[in-house]
Amino acid sequence: MAALVAPEAAAPRGPTEAGETTQAAELSRSLSRLLPGLEADSKLGRRRALEALQRALEAAPPEEPAADADAAAAAFQGPWVQLLLPRLLRRLADPAEGCRALAVRLLGLGLRRAARPRDALPRLLPALAARLASSEPARRPPPEACEELRLALVQLLGLAVRLAGAAVAPYLDDALRALRCALLDPFAAVRRESCECAAGLARATPDHFHMQSESLIGPLMQSVSHQHWKVRVAVIEATGTVIQLGSARSLDDVLPHFAQRLFDDVPQVRQAVTRVVGAWLLSLRDRYSFFHKLIPLLLSSFHDEFPEIACEASSLWEQVGLQWQTENEDDLKDKLDFAGPPPAHHPSPGSRPGLGCRELVFRNLSKILPAICHDITDWVVGTRVKSAQLLAVLLLHAEDHVTQHLEPVLRTLLHACADEEVAVVSNCTRSAELVGTFVNPEVFLKLILSTLRKSPSPSGLLVLASLIRGCPREALQPHVKVIATELAQAHICQGSENSLYGERLLQCVQAVVSVGREDCRRAGELLLEVLVTVLALWGPSGLGDKAQETLAELAAVEGMDSTQDLFRAHVSPLLEWLAASHQDWTGHSVELLQLDVVLTYSGPALGDALPQLVPILRSCLQPARDPAMRLKLFSTLTGVLLGAPETVDSQGQLHGHLDTLAQDVFVPNLQWRAGRTAAAIRTAATSGLWALVSSGALSGGQIQDMQETLMPQILTTLEEDSQMTRLISCRIINLFLKTSNGVIDPDKFIKIYPELLKRLDDVSNDVRLAATSALVTWLQRVQSEASKCCYQSSVRHLYRELLVYLDDPERAIQDAVLEALKAGSALFPDLLVKETEAVLHKHRSPAYCEQLLQHLQALPPAQ
């Protein structure tokens, strides 16, 4: 106390100084009564002393004139620094938690009341560092065990920094030592408060902080992925300030962590990264050296799922571009003075990036692209998506400057378009469209087409389709035929059976047609060949509808009303294209499927193409050719012949080729040969013949001419193992018999009914019924002959056989046989009566025989 009382005996002073001395003396006397209690052995005694001190310090009137407040602060300064501060600092290590808490509170009160808070720093900061810092922060807990007290200590440190300002600089080591540990504190609130304190320390001591700022980066980056999002935000903001006012050398350590925070699930975290990076681009001292590292981070936020973040990123980027443009106005003088309009086909001319933004990207693109090309193949989906989005943004800024980087860009797009993630593929197709917009097609076609020639792939076709979609029509016009020629090459349009490959190939044609429009007329035939291939290989797997829509578009650009008109115009070149290789076709040949598509879609146009079509059929359906190929071709032919009046006979010219079809197509394939494959071919040939004769395209005379050639072969097919073959053969014979109007050769005619009778024992009721129907027609044909008496013995044999089946277990067969006997009863009724009466008693039920006899009795007498 002597030190406080001694000044009172000094020389006389002014009224203010005397007042301050009096207040200091009074405060010293009041403190002298309380301070001894701080050293009491009893926890209760120390606590009571601390509480009394708190009441004493808080007893000052809350509102005082400024002069009085300054005088009180000046009077408090001496006792505070010399008496109160040391003892309170010792209480920071008090065994009692309550005493430590009161000591921290009193230290805060003291700092606020003191006239010169900086005078407390030499003792305060080392004491705070001693309570907050441990020798090994990652392993050992801090000396202060209570987390609420650690929070209060960090708040006290922040208060000291705010009140003392630049005076903290000499004690920067202690402050940083405390903060390095506090930034790793287990208590989240301590970390957040430490971040604010670190930022305040950087702002308070800018001239000295940069020399030691790097020591905070490690702890900050360890906390940047903390589980509490508010901690992450605080760390990001503090890092921004530490780098801004400290050393930029730490930026390389910070940016990878910031890049990861762009994937954070919490939008506030991503927004904090965007703001900090934008601030660095605007005001970091060494920002020019780090543009190529900071630009990708800011531009990545353009596609944030929250519109507010994307909008803020766009606004910051615009500010960065304008600032850089202003700073480099001399270098950009010509571009500013002679600024042209946006490119004619710019995807968004109304929101084209400013000159500064475009120049920044262009000048740093060579440094940014390699990293994007690497990250777009990363194993993490989110990284690939962000990289693909960023690439599109960069290409939009680079415009035609991307030409010098075209090869690595296309290589990257080819790889990324094969990604399984839809978002990656969609962004890469967008990038390819931008390349098509800004780069001369002659340049990118040279690269992409050479790649497709070496190794066709779905991703390569997708990139080509996207390039074409983005290309202006005027620029694409000279290259339409080149593109169509390449796509029509067999190794490209037949490059894979994968449905994805077909979809990408179809997208290429769609892009050419939609962009080229009327310019596609010169390449219409080639594009049609590609579409035929798509329908042939992938139509059944789901691309049929899309391919037909593209056919309709191609027909429209060629000035035609329908797809049939399109095929009518090109059917002859298409058949010539297919006929060039028909000698080598097998069951696996794509050309066989292509022929099926041409025949299916050409419709009436086939009537004019018979001179080209029939030779292909005759050659490919020879018995020596591949059986699988013949089966498929017969299936196609059957489908065409079913609608012959609207297809192959639309011009009425089919009759001129019937002999060729009968002699060179059907007869060789209906001849019996051993093996199941040969039997299947006979079934297919029989189906084709039935389709032809039942289509309605042939006259009776034409069918009769075919009957003379084909009846022997058809009779042999009645013995086939295939039920379908037997059934169709019965129907063909029935039709032949109905349409034969000329003179019958008895020797040939009489051989027909025994073969049909055999079919009444068939295992299939359908075949038995068809055979019965054919026998009815045979009997009717005999009845029309003038010399029917020549057939009496044959008819008697037929009567006897049919009467046996009149007692068949199947009622349907009995009904059919009864009708057959009724139909043939007019030939020799007396003979039939005699035969019926002979077997009447042998039948299980005489009902059908009695019906037949009643019918015979009702017949008029023979003339």
PDB file of N, CA, C and O in Angstrom, residues 136-140 179-186 188 191 195 214-228 231-236 238-239 253-254 256-258 261:
ATOM      1  N   GLU A 136       1.376 -31.092 -25.965  1.00  0.00           N
ATOM      2  CA  GLU A 136       0.971 -31.905 -27.116  1.00  0.00           C
ATOM      3  C   GLU A 136      -0.548 -31.804 -27.256  1.00  0.00           C
ATOM      4  O   GLU A 136      -1.293 -32.618 -26.718  1.00  0.00           O
ATOM      5  N   PRO A 137      -1.037 -30.812 -27.991  1.00  0.00           N
ATOM      6  CA  PRO A 137      -2.483 -30.571 -28.056  1.00  0.00           C
ATOM      7  C   PRO A 137      -3.281 -31.779 -28.557  1.00  0.00           C
ATOM      8  O   PRO A 137      -4.415 -31.993 -28.146  1.00  0.00           O
ATOM      9  N   ALA A 138      -2.680 -32.555 -29.462  1.00  0.00           N
ATOM     10  CA  ALA A 138      -3.429 -33.670 -30.039  1.00  0.00           C
ATOM     11  C   ALA A 138      -3.561 -34.841 -29.079  1.00  0.00           C
ATOM     12  O   ALA A 138      -4.441 -35.683 -29.244  1.00  0.00           O
ATOM     13  N   ARG A 139      -2.672 -34.918 -28.059  1.00  0.00           N
ATOM     14  CA  ARG A 139      -2.652 -36.087 -27.172  1.00  0.00           C
ATOM     15  C   ARG A 139      -3.050 -35.748 -25.743  1.00  0.00           C
ATOM     16  O   ARG A 139      -3.763 -36.506 -25.090  1.00  0.00           O
ATOM     17  N   ARG A 140      -2.551 -34.622 -25.241  1.00  0.00           N
ATOM     18  CA  ARG A 140      -2.796 -34.265 -23.844  1.00  0.00           C
ATOM     19  C   ARG A 140      -3.853 -33.184 -23.741  1.00  0.00           C
ATOM     20  O   ARG A 140      -3.881 -32.248 -24.537  1.00  0.00           O
ATOM     21  N   LEU A 179      -4.097 -20.089 -29.014  1.00  0.00           N
ATOM     22  CA  LEU A 179      -5.084 -20.339 -30.056  1.00  0.00           C
ATOM     23  C   LEU A 179      -4.854 -21.667 -30.775  1.00  0.00           C
ATOM     24  O   LEU A 179      -5.805 -22.359 -31.163  1.00  0.00           O
ATOM     25  N   ARG A 180      -3.607 -22.041 -30.960  1.00  0.00           N
ATOM     26  CA  ARG A 180      -3.328 -23.312 -31.646  1.00  0.00           C
ATOM     27  C   ARG A 180      -3.944 -24.490 -30.888  1.00  0.00           C
ATOM     28  O   ARG A 180      -4.435 -25.441 -31.512  1.00  0.00           O
ATOM     29  N   CYS A 181      -3.914 -24.412 -29.584  1.00  0.00           N
ATOM     30  CA  CYS A 181      -4.523 -25.486 -28.790  1.00  0.00           C
ATOM     31  C   CYS A 181      -6.041 -25.337 -28.719  1.00  0.00           C
ATOM     32  O   CYS A 181      -6.779 -26.331 -28.773  1.00  0.00           O
ATOM     33  N   ALA A 182      -6.490 -24.086 -28.579  1.00  0.00           N
ATOM     34  CA  ALA A 182      -7.934 -23.870 -28.467  1.00  0.00           C
ATOM     35  C   ALA A 182      -8.670 -24.249 -29.752  1.00  0.00           C
ATOM     36  O   ALA A 182      -9.818 -24.682 -29.712  1.00  0.00           O
ATOM     37  N   LEU A 183      -7.994 -24.123 -30.897  1.00  0.00           N
ATOM     38  CA  LEU A 183      -8.621 -24.491 -32.165  1.00  0.00           C
ATOM     39  C   LEU A 183      -8.856 -25.991 -32.292  1.00  0.00           C
ATOM     40  O   LEU A 183      -9.625 -26.430 -33.149  1.00  0.00           O
ATOM     41  N   LEU A 184      -8.190 -26.756 -31.437  1.00  0.00           N
ATOM     42  CA  LEU A 184      -8.357 -28.217 -31.448  1.00  0.00           C
ATOM     43  C   LEU A 184      -9.109 -28.699 -30.217  1.00  0.00           C
ATOM     44  O   LEU A 184      -9.106 -29.898 -29.915  1.00  0.00           O
ATOM     45  N   ASP A 185      -9.728 -27.771 -29.516  1.00  0.00           N
ATOM     46  CA  ASP A 185     -10.411 -28.126 -28.274  1.00  0.00           C
ATOM     47  C   ASP A 185     -11.589 -29.074 -28.548  1.00  0.00           C
ATOM     48  O   ASP A 185     -12.294 -28.931 -29.556  1.00  0.00           O
ATOM     49  N   PRO A 186     -11.834 -30.041 -27.671  1.00  0.00           N
ATOM     50  CA  PRO A 186     -12.970 -30.954 -27.873  1.00  0.00           C
ATOM     51  C   PRO A 186     -14.330 -30.251 -27.835  1.00  0.00           C
ATOM     52  O   PRO A 186     -15.295 -30.755 -28.395  1.00  0.00           O
ATOM     53  N   ALA A 188     -16.980 -27.723 -28.987  1.00  0.00           N
ATOM     54  CA  ALA A 188     -17.202 -27.024 -30.247  1.00  0.00           C
ATOM     55  C   ALA A 188     -17.261 -25.510 -30.063  1.00  0.00           C
ATOM     56  O   ALA A 188     -16.748 -24.755 -30.890  1.00  0.00           O
ATOM     57  N   ARG A 191     -13.883 -23.939 -30.070  1.00  0.00           N
ATOM     58  CA  ARG A 191     -13.297 -23.824 -31.415  1.00  0.00           C
ATOM     59  C   ARG A 191     -13.883 -22.628 -32.158  1.00  0.00           C
ATOM     60  O   ARG A 191     -13.146 -21.878 -32.813  1.00  0.00           O
ATOM     61  N   CYS A 195     -11.800 -19.324 -33.403  1.00  0.00           N
ATOM     62  CA  CYS A 195     -11.750 -18.834 -34.778  1.00  0.00           C
ATOM     63  C   CYS A 195     -11.977 -17.324 -34.818  1.00  0.00           C
ATOM     64  O   CYS A 195     -11.265 -16.587 -35.528  1.00  0.00           O
ATOM     65  N   GLU A 214       1.238 -18.704 -40.452  1.00  0.00           N
ATOM     66  CA  GLU A 214       1.242 -20.084 -40.939  1.00  0.00           C
ATOM     67  C   GLU A 214       1.073 -21.094 -39.810  1.00  0.00           C
ATOM     68  O   GLU A 214       0.622 -22.218 -40.047  1.00  0.00           O
ATOM     69  N   SER A 215       1.426 -20.701 -38.600  1.00  0.00           N
ATOM     70  CA  SER A 215       1.308 -21.654 -37.492  1.00  0.00           C
ATOM     71  C   SER A 215      -0.150 -21.979 -37.160  1.00  0.00           C
ATOM     72  O   SER A 215      -0.426 -22.980 -36.503  1.00  0.00           O
ATOM     73  N   LEU A 216      -1.077 -21.109 -37.571  1.00  0.00           N
ATOM     74  CA  LEU A 216      -2.491 -21.361 -37.299  1.00  0.00           C
ATOM     75  C   LEU A 216      -3.152 -22.233 -38.367  1.00  0.00           C
ATOM     76  O   LEU A 216      -4.237 -22.777 -38.145  1.00  0.00           O
ATOM     77  N   ILE A 217      -2.534 -22.348 -39.524  1.00  0.00           N
ATOM     78  CA  ILE A 217      -3.176 -23.052 -40.638  1.00  0.00           C
ATOM     79  C   ILE A 217      -3.402 -24.524 -40.312  1.00  0.00           C
ATOM     80  O   ILE A 217      -4.466 -25.090 -40.597  1.00  0.00           O
ATOM     81  N   GLY A 218      -2.408 -25.159 -39.705  1.00  0.00           N
ATOM     82  CA  GLY A 218      -2.549 -26.575 -39.375  1.00  0.00           C
ATOM     83  C   GLY A 218      -3.740 -26.854 -38.470  1.00  0.00           C
ATOM     84  O   GLY A 218      -4.609 -27.672 -38.806  1.00  0.00           O
ATOM     85  N   PRO A 219      -3.841 -26.176 -37.317  1.00  0.00           N
ATOM     86  CA  PRO A 219      -5.015 -26.392 -36.462  1.00  0.00           C
ATOM     87  C   PRO A 219      -6.340 -26.030 -37.148  1.00  0.00           C
ATOM     88  O   PRO A 219      -7.344 -26.713 -36.955  1.00  0.00           O
ATOM     89  N   LEU A 220      -6.324 -24.956 -37.927  1.00  0.00           N
ATOM     90  CA  LEU A 220      -7.559 -24.582 -38.621  1.00  0.00           C
ATOM     91  C   LEU A 220      -8.002 -25.679 -39.592  1.00  0.00           C
ATOM     92  O   LEU A 220      -9.191 -26.031 -39.664  1.00  0.00           O
ATOM     93  N   MET A 221      -7.059 -26.240 -40.323  1.00  0.00           N
ATOM     94  CA  MET A 221      -7.420 -27.267 -41.292  1.00  0.00           C
ATOM     95  C   MET A 221      -7.823 -28.576 -40.616  1.00  0.00           C
ATOM     96  O   MET A 221      -8.563 -29.378 -41.198  1.00  0.00           O
ATOM     97  N   GLN A 222      -7.344 -28.788 -39.401  1.00  0.00           N
ATOM     98  CA  GLN A 222      -7.792 -29.969 -38.677  1.00  0.00           C
ATOM     99  C   GLN A 222      -9.242 -29.816 -38.195  1.00  0.00           C
ATOM    100  O   GLN A 222      -9.922 -30.798 -37.931  1.00  0.00           O
ATOM    101  N   SER A 223      -9.670 -28.573 -38.080  1.00  0.00           N
ATOM    102  CA  SER A 223     -11.035 -28.310 -37.610  1.00  0.00           C
ATOM    103  C   SER A 223     -12.010 -28.043 -38.742  1.00  0.00           C
ATOM    104  O   SER A 223     -13.214 -27.927 -38.504  1.00  0.00           O
ATOM    105  N   VAL A 224     -11.514 -27.947 -39.991  1.00  0.00           N
ATOM    106  CA  VAL A 224     -12.394 -27.560 -41.092  1.00  0.00           C
ATOM    107  C   VAL A 224     -13.404 -28.646 -41.437  1.00  0.00           C
ATOM    108  O   VAL A 224     -14.404 -28.379 -42.097  1.00  0.00           O
ATOM    109  N   SER A 225     -13.159 -29.860 -40.973  1.00  0.00           N
ATOM    110  CA  SER A 225     -14.113 -30.941 -41.227  1.00  0.00           C
ATOM    111  C   SER A 225     -14.843 -31.360 -39.940  1.00  0.00           C
ATOM    112  O   SER A 225     -15.324 -32.486 -39.840  1.00  0.00           O
ATOM    113  N   HIS A 226     -14.894 -30.456 -38.976  1.00  0.00           N
ATOM    114  CA  HIS A 226     -15.557 -30.753 -37.710  1.00  0.00           C
ATOM    115  C   HIS A 226     -17.024 -31.127 -37.933  1.00  0.00           C
ATOM    116  O   HIS A 226     -17.658 -30.665 -38.880  1.00  0.00           O
ATOM    117  N   GLN A 227     -17.553 -31.958 -37.044  1.00  0.00           N
ATOM    118  CA  GLN A 227     -18.915 -32.462 -37.241  1.00  0.00           C
ATOM    119  C   GLN A 227     -19.977 -31.373 -37.102  1.00  0.00           C
ATOM    120  O   GLN A 227     -21.076 -31.506 -37.632  1.00  0.00           O
ATOM    121  N   HIS A 228     -19.697 -30.292 -36.388  1.00  0.00           N
ATOM    122  CA  HIS A 228     -20.655 -29.193 -36.255  1.00  0.00           C
ATOM    123  C   HIS A 228     -20.471 -28.211 -37.409  1.00  0.00           C
ATOM    124  O   HIS A 228     -19.373 -27.689 -37.618  1.00  0.00           O
ATOM    125  N   VAL A 231     -19.031 -24.774 -36.600  1.00  0.00           N
ATOM    126  CA  VAL A 231     -17.573 -24.760 -36.430  1.00  0.00           C
ATOM    127  C   VAL A 231     -16.900 -24.688 -37.791  1.00  0.00           C
ATOM    128  O   VAL A 231     -15.928 -23.940 -37.990  1.00  0.00           O
ATOM    129  N   ARG A 232     -17.405 -25.469 -38.746  1.00  0.00           N
ATOM    130  CA  ARG A 232     -16.803 -25.461 -40.091  1.00  0.00           C
ATOM    131  C   ARG A 232     -16.902 -24.078 -40.714  1.00  0.00           C
ATOM    132  O   ARG A 232     -15.947 -23.601 -41.337  1.00  0.00           O
ATOM    133  N   VAL A 233     -18.048 -23.436 -40.549  1.00  0.00           N
ATOM    134  CA  VAL A 233     -18.203 -22.084 -41.096  1.00  0.00           C
ATOM    135  C   VAL A 233     -17.221 -21.120 -40.424  1.00  0.00           C
ATOM    136  O   VAL A 233     -16.568 -20.306 -41.092  1.00  0.00           O
ATOM    137  N   ALA A 234     -17.115 -21.212 -39.103  1.00  0.00           N
ATOM    138  CA  ALA A 234     -16.204 -20.318 -38.374  1.00  0.00           C
ATOM    139  C   ALA A 234     -14.763 -20.539 -38.809  1.00  0.00           C
ATOM    140  O   ALA A 234     -13.990 -19.579 -38.967  1.00  0.00           O
ATOM    141  N   VAL A 235     -14.371 -21.794 -39.005  1.00  0.00           N
ATOM    142  CA  VAL A 235     -13.005 -22.100 -39.435  1.00  0.00           C
ATOM    143  C   VAL A 235     -12.738 -21.519 -40.818  1.00  0.00           C
ATOM    144  O   VAL A 235     -11.672 -20.934 -41.070  1.00  0.00           O
ATOM    145  N   ILE A 236     -13.702 -21.666 -41.725  1.00  0.00           N
ATOM    146  CA  ILE A 236     -13.512 -21.156 -43.095  1.00  0.00           C
ATOM    147  C   ILE A 236     -13.372 -19.635 -43.077  1.00  0.00           C
ATOM    148  O   ILE A 236     -12.478 -19.068 -43.726  1.00  0.00           O
ATOM    149  N   ALA A 238     -12.440 -17.726 -40.533  1.00  0.00           N
ATOM    150  CA  ALA A 238     -11.189 -17.365 -39.871  1.00  0.00           C
ATOM    151  C   ALA A 238      -9.999 -17.599 -40.795  1.00  0.00           C
ATOM    152  O   ALA A 238      -9.061 -16.786 -40.849  1.00  0.00           O
ATOM    153  N   THR A 239     -10.031 -18.701 -41.538  1.00  0.00           N
ATOM    154  CA  THR A 239      -8.947 -18.985 -42.478  1.00  0.00           C
ATOM    155  C   THR A 239      -8.862 -17.895 -43.529  1.00  0.00           C
ATOM    156  O   THR A 239      -7.759 -17.489 -43.931  1.00  0.00           O
ATOM    157  N   ASP A 253      -1.850 -25.205 -48.872  1.00  0.00           N
ATOM    158  CA  ASP A 253      -2.311 -26.176 -47.875  1.00  0.00           C
ATOM    159  C   ASP A 253      -3.809 -26.051 -47.609  1.00  0.00           C
ATOM    160  O   ASP A 253      -4.455 -27.025 -47.192  1.00  0.00           O
ATOM    161  N   VAL A 254      -4.341 -24.883 -47.849  1.00  0.00           N
ATOM    162  CA  VAL A 254      -5.742 -24.613 -47.518  1.00  0.00           C
ATOM    163  C   VAL A 254      -6.683 -25.034 -48.640  1.00  0.00           C
ATOM    164  O   VAL A 254      -7.759 -25.595 -48.390  1.00  0.00           O
ATOM    165  N   PRO A 256      -6.971 -27.455 -50.945  1.00  0.00           N
ATOM    166  CA  PRO A 256      -7.585 -28.802 -51.029  1.00  0.00           C
ATOM    167  C   PRO A 256      -8.714 -29.002 -50.015  1.00  0.00           C
ATOM    168  O   PRO A 256      -9.725 -29.634 -50.334  1.00  0.00           O
ATOM    169  N   HIS A 257      -8.549 -28.452 -48.821  1.00  0.00           N
ATOM    170  CA  HIS A 257      -9.606 -28.571 -47.810  1.00  0.00           C
ATOM    171  C   HIS A 257     -10.839 -27.760 -48.212  1.00  0.00           C
ATOM    172  O   HIS A 257     -11.976 -28.210 -48.018  1.00  0.00           O
ATOM    173  N   PHE A 258     -10.622 -26.584 -48.767  1.00  0.00           N
ATOM    174  CA  PHE A 258     -11.744 -25.767 -49.219  1.00  0.00           C
ATOM    175  C   PHE A 258     -12.484 -26.462 -50.367  1.00  0.00           C
ATOM    176  O   PHE A 258     -13.718 -26.386 -50.462  1.00  0.00           O
ATOM    177  N   ARG A 261     -14.826 -28.842 -48.970  1.00  0.00           N
ATOM    178  CA  ARG A 261     -15.994 -28.220 -48.340  1.00  0.00           C
ATOM    179  C   ARG A 261     -17.061 -27.806 -49.363  1.00  0.00           C
ATOM    180  O   ARG A 261     -18.203 -27.555 -48.989  1.00  0.00           O
TER     181      ARG A 261
END
